PDB file of C-alpha atoms in Angstrom:
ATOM      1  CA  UNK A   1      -0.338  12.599   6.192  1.00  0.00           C
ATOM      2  CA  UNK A   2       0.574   9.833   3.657  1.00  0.00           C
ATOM      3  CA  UNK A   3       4.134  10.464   4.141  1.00  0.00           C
ATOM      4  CA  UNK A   4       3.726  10.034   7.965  1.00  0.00           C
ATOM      5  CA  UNK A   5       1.607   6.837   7.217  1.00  0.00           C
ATOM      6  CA  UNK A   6       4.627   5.359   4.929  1.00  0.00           C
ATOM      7  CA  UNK A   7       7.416   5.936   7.584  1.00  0.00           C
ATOM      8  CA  UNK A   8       5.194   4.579  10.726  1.00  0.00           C
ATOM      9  CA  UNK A   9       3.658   1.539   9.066  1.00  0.00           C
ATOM     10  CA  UNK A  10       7.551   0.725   7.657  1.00  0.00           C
ATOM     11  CA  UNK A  11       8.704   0.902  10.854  1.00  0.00           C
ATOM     12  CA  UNK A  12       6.174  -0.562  12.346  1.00  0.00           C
ATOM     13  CA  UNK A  13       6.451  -3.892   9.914  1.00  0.00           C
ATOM     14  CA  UNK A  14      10.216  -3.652  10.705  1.00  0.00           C
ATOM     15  CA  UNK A  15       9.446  -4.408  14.596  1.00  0.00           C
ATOM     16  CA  UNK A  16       6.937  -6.925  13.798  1.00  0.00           C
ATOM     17  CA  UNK A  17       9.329  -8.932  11.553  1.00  0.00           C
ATOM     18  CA  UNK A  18      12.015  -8.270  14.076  1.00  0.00           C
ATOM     19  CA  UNK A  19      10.106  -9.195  17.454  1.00  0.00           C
ATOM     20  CA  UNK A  20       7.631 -11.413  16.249  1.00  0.00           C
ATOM     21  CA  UNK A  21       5.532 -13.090  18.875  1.00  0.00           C
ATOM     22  CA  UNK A  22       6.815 -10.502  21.456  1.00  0.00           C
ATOM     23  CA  UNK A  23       4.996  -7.616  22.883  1.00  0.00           C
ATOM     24  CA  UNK A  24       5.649  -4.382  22.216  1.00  0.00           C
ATOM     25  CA  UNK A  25       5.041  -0.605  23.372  1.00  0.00           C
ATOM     26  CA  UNK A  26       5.117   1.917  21.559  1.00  0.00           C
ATOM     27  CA  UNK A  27       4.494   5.282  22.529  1.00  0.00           C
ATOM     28  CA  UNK A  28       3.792   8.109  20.248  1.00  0.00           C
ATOM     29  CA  UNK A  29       0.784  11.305  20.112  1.00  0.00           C
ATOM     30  CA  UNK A  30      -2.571  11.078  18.674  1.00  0.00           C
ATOM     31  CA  UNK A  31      -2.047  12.283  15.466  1.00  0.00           C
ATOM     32  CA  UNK A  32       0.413   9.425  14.450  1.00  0.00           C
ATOM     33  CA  UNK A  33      -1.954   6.738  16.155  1.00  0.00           C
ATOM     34  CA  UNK A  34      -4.620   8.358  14.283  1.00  0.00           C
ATOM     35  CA  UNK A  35      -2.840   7.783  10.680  1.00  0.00           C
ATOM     36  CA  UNK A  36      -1.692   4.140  12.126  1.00  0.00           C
ATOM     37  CA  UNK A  37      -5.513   3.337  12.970  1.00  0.00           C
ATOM     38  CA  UNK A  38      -6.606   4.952   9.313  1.00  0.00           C
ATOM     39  CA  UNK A  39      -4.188   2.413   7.616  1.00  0.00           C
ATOM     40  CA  UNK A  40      -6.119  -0.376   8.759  1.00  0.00           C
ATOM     41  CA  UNK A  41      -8.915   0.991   9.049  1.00  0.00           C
ATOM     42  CA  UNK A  42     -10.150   3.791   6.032  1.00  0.00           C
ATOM     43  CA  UNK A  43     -13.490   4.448   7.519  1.00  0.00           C
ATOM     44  CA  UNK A  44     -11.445   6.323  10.561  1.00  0.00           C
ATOM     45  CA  UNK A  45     -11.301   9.738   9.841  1.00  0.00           C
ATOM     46  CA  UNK A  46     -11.134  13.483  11.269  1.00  0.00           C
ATOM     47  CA  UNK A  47     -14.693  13.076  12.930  1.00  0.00           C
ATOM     48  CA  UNK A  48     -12.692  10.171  14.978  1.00  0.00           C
ATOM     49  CA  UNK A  49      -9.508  11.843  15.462  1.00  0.00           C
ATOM     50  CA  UNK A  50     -12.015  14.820  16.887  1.00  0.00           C
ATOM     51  CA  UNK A  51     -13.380  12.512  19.497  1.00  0.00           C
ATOM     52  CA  UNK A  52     -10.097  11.563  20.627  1.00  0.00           C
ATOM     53  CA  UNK A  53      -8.601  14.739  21.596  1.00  0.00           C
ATOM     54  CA  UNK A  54     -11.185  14.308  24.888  1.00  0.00           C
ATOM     55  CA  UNK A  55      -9.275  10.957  25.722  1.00  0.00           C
ATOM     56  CA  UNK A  56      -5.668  12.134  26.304  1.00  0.00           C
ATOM     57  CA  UNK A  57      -4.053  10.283  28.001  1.00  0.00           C
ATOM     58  CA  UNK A  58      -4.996   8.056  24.799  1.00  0.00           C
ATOM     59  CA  UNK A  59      -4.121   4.594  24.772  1.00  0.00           C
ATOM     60  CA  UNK A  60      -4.204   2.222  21.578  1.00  0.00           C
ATOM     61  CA  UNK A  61      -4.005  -1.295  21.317  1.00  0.00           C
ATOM     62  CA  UNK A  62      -3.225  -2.698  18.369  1.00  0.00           C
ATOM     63  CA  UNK A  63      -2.878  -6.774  18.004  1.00  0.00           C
ATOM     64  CA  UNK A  64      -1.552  -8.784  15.053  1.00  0.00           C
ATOM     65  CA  UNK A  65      -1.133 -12.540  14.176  1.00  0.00           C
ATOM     66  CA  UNK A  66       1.740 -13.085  11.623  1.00  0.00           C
ATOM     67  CA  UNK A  67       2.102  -9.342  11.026  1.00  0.00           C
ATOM     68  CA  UNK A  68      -1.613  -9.159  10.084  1.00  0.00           C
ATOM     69  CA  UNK A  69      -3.923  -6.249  12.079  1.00  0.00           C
ATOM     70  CA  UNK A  70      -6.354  -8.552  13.932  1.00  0.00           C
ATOM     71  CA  UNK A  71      -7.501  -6.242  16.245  1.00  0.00           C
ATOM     72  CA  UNK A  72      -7.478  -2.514  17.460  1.00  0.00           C
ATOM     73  CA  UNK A  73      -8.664  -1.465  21.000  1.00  0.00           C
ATOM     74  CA  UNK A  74      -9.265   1.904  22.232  1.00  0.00           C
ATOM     75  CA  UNK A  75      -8.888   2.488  26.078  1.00  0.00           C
ATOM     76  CA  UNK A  76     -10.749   5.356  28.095  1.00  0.00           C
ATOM     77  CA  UNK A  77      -8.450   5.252  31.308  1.00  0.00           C
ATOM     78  CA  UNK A  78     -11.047   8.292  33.224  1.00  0.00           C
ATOM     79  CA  UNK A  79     -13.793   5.491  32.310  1.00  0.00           C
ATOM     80  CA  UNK A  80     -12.312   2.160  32.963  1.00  0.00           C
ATOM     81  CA  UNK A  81     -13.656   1.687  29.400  1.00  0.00           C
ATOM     82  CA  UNK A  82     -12.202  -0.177  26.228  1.00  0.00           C
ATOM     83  CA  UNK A  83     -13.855   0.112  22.896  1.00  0.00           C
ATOM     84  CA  UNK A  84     -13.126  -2.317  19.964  1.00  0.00           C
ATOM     85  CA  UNK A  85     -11.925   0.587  17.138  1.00  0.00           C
ATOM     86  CA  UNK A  86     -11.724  -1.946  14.150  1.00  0.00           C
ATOM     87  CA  UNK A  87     -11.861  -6.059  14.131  1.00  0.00           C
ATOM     88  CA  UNK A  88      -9.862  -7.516  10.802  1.00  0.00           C
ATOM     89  CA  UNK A  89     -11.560 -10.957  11.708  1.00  0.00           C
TER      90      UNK A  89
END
């Protein structure tokens, strides 16, 4: 899983740099969100990535100020519900 955590958060600070102050969507399956979520956040684990099989469609939201994680946002679309996954304020 490290490996996959190098290449997506690369990539990912390669948009960031590249369309900064833009929005962005990026699509991918749980398993990657899963190992982008852990990088911020090392307290999300299996148990979480468990939980989230049950939520597919699974949407993420993931907000940054000056390339810096502020905020991640998971969204329950069969429950109109969004849950606050990890706050780096």
């Amino acid at each position: 899983m490290q490996e996959a955590q190098d290449r997506v958060i690369g990539f990912l600070n390669i948009l960031l740099r590249n369309y900064r102050d833009q929005t962005l969507v990026i699509s991918s399956h749980g398993t990657l969100l899963s190992v982008m979520i852990h990088y911020f956040d090392s307290d999300y684990g299996f148990q979480n990535f468990k939980l989230m099989k049950h939520l597919m469609p699974w949407i993420v939201k993931f907000v940054f100020s000056n390339e810096k994680c502020i905020l991640i946002e998971s969204y329950d679309v069969f429950q109109s519900v969004k849950h606050v996954l990890w706050s780096g304020n």
